[in-house]
GROMACS .gro file of C-alpha atoms in nm:
model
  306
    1UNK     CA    1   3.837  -0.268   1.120
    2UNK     CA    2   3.746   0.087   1.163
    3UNK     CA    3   3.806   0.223   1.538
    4UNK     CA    4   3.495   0.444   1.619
    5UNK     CA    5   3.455   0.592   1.996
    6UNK     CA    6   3.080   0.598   1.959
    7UNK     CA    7   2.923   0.210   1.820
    8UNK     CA    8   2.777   0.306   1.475
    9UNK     CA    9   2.396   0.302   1.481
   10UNK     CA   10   2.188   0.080   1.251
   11UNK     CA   11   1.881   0.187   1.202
   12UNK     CA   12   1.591  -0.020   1.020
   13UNK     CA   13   1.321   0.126   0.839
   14UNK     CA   14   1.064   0.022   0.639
   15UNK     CA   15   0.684   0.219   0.547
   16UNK     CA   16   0.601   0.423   0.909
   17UNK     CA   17   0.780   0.786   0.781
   18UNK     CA   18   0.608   0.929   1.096
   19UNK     CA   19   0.704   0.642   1.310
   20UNK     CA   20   1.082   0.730   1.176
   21UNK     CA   21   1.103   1.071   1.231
   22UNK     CA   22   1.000   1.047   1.572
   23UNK     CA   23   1.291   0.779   1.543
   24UNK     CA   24   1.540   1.019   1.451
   25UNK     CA   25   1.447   1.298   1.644
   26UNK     CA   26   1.516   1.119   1.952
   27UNK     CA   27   1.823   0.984   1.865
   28UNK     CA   28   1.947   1.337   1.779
   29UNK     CA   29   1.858   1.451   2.099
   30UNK     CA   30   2.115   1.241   2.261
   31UNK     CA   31   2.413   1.474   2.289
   32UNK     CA   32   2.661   1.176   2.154
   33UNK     CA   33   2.449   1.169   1.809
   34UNK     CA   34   2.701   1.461   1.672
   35UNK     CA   35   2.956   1.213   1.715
   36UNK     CA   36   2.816   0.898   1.555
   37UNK     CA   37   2.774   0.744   1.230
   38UNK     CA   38   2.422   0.614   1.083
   39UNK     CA   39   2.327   0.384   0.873
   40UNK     CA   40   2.003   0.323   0.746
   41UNK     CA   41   1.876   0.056   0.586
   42UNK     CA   42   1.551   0.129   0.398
   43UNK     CA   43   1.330  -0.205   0.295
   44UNK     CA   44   1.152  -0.212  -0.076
   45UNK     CA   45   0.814  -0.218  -0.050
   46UNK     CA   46   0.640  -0.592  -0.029
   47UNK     CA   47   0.310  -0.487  -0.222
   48UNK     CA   48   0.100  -0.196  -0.351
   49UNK     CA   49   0.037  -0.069  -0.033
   50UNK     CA   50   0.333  -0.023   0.097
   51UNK     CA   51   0.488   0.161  -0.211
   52UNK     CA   52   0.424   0.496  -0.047
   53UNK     CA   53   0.514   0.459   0.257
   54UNK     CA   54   0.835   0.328   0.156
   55UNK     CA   55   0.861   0.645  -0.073
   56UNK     CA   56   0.748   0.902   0.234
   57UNK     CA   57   1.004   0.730   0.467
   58UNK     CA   58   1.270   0.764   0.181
   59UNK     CA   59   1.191   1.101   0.125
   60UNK     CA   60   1.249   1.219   0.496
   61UNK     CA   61   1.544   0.989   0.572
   62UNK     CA   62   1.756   1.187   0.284
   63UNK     CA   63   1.725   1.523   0.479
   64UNK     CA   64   1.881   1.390   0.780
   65UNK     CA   65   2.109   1.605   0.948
   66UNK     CA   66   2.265   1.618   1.283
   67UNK     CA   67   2.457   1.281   1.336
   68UNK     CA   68   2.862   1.214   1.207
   69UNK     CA   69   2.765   1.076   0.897
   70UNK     CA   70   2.434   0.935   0.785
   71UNK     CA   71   2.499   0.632   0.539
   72UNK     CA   72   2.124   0.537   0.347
   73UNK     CA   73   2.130   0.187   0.207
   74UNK     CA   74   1.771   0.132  -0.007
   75UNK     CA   75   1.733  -0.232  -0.079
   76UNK     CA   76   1.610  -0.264  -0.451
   77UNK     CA   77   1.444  -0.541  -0.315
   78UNK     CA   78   1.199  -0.639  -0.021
   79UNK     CA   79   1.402  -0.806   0.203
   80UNK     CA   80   1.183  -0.852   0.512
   81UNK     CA   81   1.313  -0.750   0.835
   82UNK     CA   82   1.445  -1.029   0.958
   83UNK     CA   83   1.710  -1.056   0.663
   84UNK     CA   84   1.761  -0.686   0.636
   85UNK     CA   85   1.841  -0.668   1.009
   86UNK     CA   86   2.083  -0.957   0.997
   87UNK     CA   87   2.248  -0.883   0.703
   88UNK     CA   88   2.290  -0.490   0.814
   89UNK     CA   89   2.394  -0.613   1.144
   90UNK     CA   90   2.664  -0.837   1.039
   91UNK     CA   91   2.815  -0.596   0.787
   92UNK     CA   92   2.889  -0.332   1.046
   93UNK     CA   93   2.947  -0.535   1.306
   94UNK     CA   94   3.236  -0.707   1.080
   95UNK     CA   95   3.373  -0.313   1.016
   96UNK     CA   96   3.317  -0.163   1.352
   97UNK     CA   97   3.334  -0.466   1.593
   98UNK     CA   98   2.998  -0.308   1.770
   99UNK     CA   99   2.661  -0.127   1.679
  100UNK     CA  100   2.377   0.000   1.845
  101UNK     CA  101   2.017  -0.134   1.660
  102UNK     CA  102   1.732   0.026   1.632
  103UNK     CA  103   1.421  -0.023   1.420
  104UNK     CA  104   1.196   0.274   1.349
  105UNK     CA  105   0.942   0.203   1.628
  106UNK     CA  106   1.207   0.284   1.917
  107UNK     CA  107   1.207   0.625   2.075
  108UNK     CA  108   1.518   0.673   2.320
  109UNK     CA  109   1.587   0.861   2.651
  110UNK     CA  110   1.836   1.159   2.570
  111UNK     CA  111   2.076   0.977   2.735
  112UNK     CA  112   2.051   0.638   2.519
  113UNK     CA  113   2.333   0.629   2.306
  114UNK     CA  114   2.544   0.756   2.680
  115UNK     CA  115   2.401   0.408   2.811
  116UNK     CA  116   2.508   0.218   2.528
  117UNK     CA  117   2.835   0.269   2.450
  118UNK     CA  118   2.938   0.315   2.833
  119UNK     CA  119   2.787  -0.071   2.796
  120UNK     CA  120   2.945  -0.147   2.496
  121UNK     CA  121   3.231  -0.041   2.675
  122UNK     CA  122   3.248  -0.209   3.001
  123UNK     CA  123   3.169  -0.542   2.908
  124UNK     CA  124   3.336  -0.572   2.574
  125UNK     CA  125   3.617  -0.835   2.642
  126UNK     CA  126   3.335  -1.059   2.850
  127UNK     CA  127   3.222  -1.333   2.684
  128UNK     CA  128   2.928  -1.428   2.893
  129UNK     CA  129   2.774  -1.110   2.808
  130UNK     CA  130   2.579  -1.087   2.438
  131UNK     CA  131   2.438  -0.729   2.491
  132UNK     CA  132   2.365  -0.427   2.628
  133UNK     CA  133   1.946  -0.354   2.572
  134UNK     CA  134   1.741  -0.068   2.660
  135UNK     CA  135   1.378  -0.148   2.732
  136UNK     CA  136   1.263  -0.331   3.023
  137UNK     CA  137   0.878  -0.444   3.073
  138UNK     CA  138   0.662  -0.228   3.275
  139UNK     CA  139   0.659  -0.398   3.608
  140UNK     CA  140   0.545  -0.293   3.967
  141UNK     CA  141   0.848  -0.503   4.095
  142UNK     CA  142   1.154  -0.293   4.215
  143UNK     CA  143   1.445  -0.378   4.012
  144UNK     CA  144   1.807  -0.262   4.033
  145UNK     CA  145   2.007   0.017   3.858
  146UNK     CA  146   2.096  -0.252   3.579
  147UNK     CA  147   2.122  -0.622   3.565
  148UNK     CA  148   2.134  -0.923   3.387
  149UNK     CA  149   1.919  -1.197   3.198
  150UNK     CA  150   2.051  -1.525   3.026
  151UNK     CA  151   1.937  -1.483   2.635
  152UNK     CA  152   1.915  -1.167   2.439
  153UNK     CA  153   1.662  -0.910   2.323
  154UNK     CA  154   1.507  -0.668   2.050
  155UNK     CA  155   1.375  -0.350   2.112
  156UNK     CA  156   1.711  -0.101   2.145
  157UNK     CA  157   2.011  -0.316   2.178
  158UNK     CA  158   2.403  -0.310   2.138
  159UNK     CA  159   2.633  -0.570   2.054
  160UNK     CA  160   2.997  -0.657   1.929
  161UNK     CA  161   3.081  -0.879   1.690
  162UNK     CA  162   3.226  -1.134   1.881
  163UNK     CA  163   2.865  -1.181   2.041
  164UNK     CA  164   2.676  -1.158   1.711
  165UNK     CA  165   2.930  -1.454   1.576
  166UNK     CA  166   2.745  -1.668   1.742
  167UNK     CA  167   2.426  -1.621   1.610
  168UNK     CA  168   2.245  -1.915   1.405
  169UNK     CA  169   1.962  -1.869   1.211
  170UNK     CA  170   1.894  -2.252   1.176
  171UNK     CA  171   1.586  -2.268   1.398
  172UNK     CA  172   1.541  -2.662   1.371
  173UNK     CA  173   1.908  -2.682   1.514
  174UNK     CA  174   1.861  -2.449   1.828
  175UNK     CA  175   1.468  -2.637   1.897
  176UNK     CA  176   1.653  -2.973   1.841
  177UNK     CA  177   1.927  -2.830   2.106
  178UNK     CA  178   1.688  -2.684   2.330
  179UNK     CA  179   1.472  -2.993   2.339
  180UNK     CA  180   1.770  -3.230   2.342
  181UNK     CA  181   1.922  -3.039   2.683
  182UNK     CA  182   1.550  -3.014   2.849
  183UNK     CA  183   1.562  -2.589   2.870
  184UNK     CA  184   1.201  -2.583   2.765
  185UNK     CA  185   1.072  -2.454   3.122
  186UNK     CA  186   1.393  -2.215   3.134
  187UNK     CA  187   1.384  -2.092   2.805
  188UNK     CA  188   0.983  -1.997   2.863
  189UNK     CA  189   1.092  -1.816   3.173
  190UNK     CA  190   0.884  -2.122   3.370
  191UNK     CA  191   0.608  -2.170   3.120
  192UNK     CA  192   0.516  -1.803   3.114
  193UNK     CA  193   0.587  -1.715   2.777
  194UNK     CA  194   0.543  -1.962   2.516
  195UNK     CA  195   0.903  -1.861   2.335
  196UNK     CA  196   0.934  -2.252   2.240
  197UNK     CA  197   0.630  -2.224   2.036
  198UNK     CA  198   0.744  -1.913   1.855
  199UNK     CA  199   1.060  -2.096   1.726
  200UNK     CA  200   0.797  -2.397   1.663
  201UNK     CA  201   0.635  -2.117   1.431
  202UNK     CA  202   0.913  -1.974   1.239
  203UNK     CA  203   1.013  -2.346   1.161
  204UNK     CA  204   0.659  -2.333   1.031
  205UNK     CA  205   0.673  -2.023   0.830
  206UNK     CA  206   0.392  -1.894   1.061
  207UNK     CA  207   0.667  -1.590   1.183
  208UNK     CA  208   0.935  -1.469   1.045
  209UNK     CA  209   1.169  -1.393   1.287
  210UNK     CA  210   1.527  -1.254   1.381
  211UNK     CA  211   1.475  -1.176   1.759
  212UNK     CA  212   1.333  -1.558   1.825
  213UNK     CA  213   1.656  -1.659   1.649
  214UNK     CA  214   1.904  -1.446   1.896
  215UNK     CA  215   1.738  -1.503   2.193
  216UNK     CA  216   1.786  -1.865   2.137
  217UNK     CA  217   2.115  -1.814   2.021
  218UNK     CA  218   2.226  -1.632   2.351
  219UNK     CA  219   2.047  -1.846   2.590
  220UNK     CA  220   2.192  -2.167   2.455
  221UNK     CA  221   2.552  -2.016   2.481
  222UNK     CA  222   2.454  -1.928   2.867
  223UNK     CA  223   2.550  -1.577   2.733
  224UNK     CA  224   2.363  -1.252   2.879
  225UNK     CA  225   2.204  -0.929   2.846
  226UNK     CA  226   2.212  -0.635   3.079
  227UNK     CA  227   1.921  -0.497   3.109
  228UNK     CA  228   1.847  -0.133   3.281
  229UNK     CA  229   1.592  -0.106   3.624
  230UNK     CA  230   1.397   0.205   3.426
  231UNK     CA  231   1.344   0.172   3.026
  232UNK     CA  232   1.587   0.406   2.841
  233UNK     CA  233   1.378   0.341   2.494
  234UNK     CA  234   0.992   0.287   2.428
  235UNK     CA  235   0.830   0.104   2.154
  236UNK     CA  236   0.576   0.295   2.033
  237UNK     CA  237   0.493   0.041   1.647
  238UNK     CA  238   0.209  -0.072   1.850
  239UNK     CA  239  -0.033   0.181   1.761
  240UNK     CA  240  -0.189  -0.014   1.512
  241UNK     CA  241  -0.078   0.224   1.203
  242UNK     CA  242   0.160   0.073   0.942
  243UNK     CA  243   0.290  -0.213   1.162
  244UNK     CA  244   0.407  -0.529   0.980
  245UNK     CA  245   0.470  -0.782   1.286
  246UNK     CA  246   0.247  -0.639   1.518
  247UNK     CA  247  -0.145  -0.480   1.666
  248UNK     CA  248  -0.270  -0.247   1.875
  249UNK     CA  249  -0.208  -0.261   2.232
  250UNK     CA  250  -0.120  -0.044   2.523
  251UNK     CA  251   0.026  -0.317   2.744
  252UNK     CA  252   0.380  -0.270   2.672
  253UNK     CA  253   0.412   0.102   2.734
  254UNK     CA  254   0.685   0.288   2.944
  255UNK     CA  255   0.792   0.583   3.103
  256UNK     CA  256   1.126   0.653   3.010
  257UNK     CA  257   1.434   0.712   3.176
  258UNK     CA  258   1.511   1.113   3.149
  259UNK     CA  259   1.880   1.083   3.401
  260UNK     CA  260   2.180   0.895   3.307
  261UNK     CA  261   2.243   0.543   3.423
  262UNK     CA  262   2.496   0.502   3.689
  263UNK     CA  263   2.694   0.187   3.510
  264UNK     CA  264   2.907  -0.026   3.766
  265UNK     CA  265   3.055  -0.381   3.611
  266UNK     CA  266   2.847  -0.651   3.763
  267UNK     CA  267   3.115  -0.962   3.815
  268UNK     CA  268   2.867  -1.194   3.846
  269UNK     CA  269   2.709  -1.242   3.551
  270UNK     CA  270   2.392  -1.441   3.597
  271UNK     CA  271   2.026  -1.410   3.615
  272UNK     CA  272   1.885  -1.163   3.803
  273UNK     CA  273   1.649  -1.291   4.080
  274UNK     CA  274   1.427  -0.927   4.101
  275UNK     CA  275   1.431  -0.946   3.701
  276UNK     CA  276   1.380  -1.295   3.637
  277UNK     CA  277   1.083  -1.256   3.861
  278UNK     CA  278   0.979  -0.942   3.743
  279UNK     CA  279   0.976  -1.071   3.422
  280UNK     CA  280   0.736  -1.381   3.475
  281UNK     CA  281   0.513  -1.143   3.675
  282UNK     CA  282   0.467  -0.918   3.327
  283UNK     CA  283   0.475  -1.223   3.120
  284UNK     CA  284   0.170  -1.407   3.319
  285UNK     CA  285   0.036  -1.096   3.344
  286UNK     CA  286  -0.013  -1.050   2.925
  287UNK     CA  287  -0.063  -1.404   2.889
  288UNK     CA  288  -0.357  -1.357   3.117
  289UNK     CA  289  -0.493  -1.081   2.953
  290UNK     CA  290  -0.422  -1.263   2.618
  291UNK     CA  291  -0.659  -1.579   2.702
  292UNK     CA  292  -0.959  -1.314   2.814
  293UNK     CA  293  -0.932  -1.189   2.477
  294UNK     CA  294  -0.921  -1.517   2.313
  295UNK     CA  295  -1.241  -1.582   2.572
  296UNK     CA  296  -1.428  -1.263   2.474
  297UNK     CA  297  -1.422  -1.337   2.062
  298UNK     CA  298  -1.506  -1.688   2.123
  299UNK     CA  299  -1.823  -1.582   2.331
  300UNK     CA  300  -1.880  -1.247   2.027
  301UNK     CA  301  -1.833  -1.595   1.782
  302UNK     CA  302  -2.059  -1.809   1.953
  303UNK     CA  303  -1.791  -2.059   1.949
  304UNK     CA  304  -1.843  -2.073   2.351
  305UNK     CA  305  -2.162  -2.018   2.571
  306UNK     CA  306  -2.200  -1.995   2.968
   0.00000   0.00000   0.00000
């Protein structure tokens, strides 16, 4: 296994060139990026239309400069994310014993990759603890310097391998597990997001994905994932241009984080009251907003009247 300092990044790209650079350039202005290795892992295109973005985002991710080494792995193939992201994943993880993931939608505080592999570092020999992530939802709730929630997460994230070892990608056998134990109210963070249904849906083939698959992973191991009290990355894929898995909305947007993160080990590794209640509060609050939308086409559909 090769011993790195910094966690290798792994960083997933697919037809948003723009959406990468802005990627990069963020990562690069952490001051640890000098020191660590990239990898990229560049999806074939699915169709016609995607052919040159995939091309544009190739194009740009070969003059990359700035990090340790930058390693560029072009599947001749389209993959899909999900199986691009766990295949990448487990490959370095199974060199490095860690990595840091990002897909090219993130955009990280300058001091990111400081939070991460302080993270990495602290809690690497607990085994109730599957990650280290960097976004938190925007919430009006006060929430600590860092903290922790049972599961695991997507959007700028850290792991080692012993952590990703345990991740299954048989949905049927974590619902089955998750139905069997009765979790369905804690695993939908009481009924306010409908994460049950999502695994319901990539059973169906209605989604395909990876994240639904770790969370459940995590949570049923009663493993957890610090989170930080102000965002240290930003998703900003939600603009509506080139995104595969999601729209347009505003609703998850963040200030980030421009100071370091003062990390102290928590002992106690369990769920967060503040953030387990700041998360239902941002959770009812989209779901809310979610079912006014639903109420608004119906009415422009005339499939409701007053």
């Amino acid at each position: 296994m090769t011993e790195s300092k910094f966690a290798p990044i792994a960083l997933f790209t697919y037809c948003r060139p723009w959406h990468t650079q802005k990627t990069v350039e963020a990562l690069l202005a952490n001051h640890e990026s000098s020191e660590t290795d990239l990898y990229i892992f560049s999806d074939a295109p699915k169709n016609e239309k995607a052919i040159e973005g995939v091309l544009n985002t190739r194009k740009y991710i070969h003059t990359i400069t700035g990090f340790k080494n930058v390693h560029i792995i072009e599947r001749e193939k389209n993959w899909g994310l999900a199986n691009s992201l766990i295949d990448g994943i487990s490959k370095i993880v199974n060199e490095y014993g860690k990595v840091i993931v990002v897909e090219d939608d993130i955009v990280a505080s300058p001091f990111f990759l400081q939070y991460m592999n302080e993270g990495l570092e602290l809690y690497k020999n607990d085994n109730k603890v599957a990650s280290i992530h960097a976004y938190v939802y925007p919430t009006q709730k006060k929430l600590p310097e860092t903290f922790f929630i049972q599961g695991a997460d997507c959007w700028g994230w850290a792991t080692w391998k012993r952590a990703w070892d345990i991740f299954n990608s048989n949905t049927q056998e974590l619902l089955d597990e998750i139905v069997q134990k009765k979790l369905q109210r804690k695993f939908d963070f009481d009924y306010t997001y409908p994460y049950v249904d999502m695994l319901k849906d990539q059973i169906n083939g209605k989604v395909n994905s990876w994240a639904i698959r770790w969370y459940a992973s995590a949570f049923l191991k009663d493993m957890y994932t610090l989170y930080p009290g102000q965002a240290m990355a930003k998703q900003i894929g939600m603009d509506g241009v080139g995104a595969t898995h999601s729209g347009k909305t505003d609703i998850y947007n963040v200030e980030l984080r421009m100071t370091p993160i003062s990390l102290k080990q928590i002992h106690d590794i369990k769920n967060s009251p503040e953030g387990y209640e700041a998360f239902k509060s941002f959770f009812k609050k989209i779901q809310s907003k979610r079912m006014k939308i639903i109420y608004l086409l119906q009415l422009i559909k005339g499939m409701i009247t007053h």
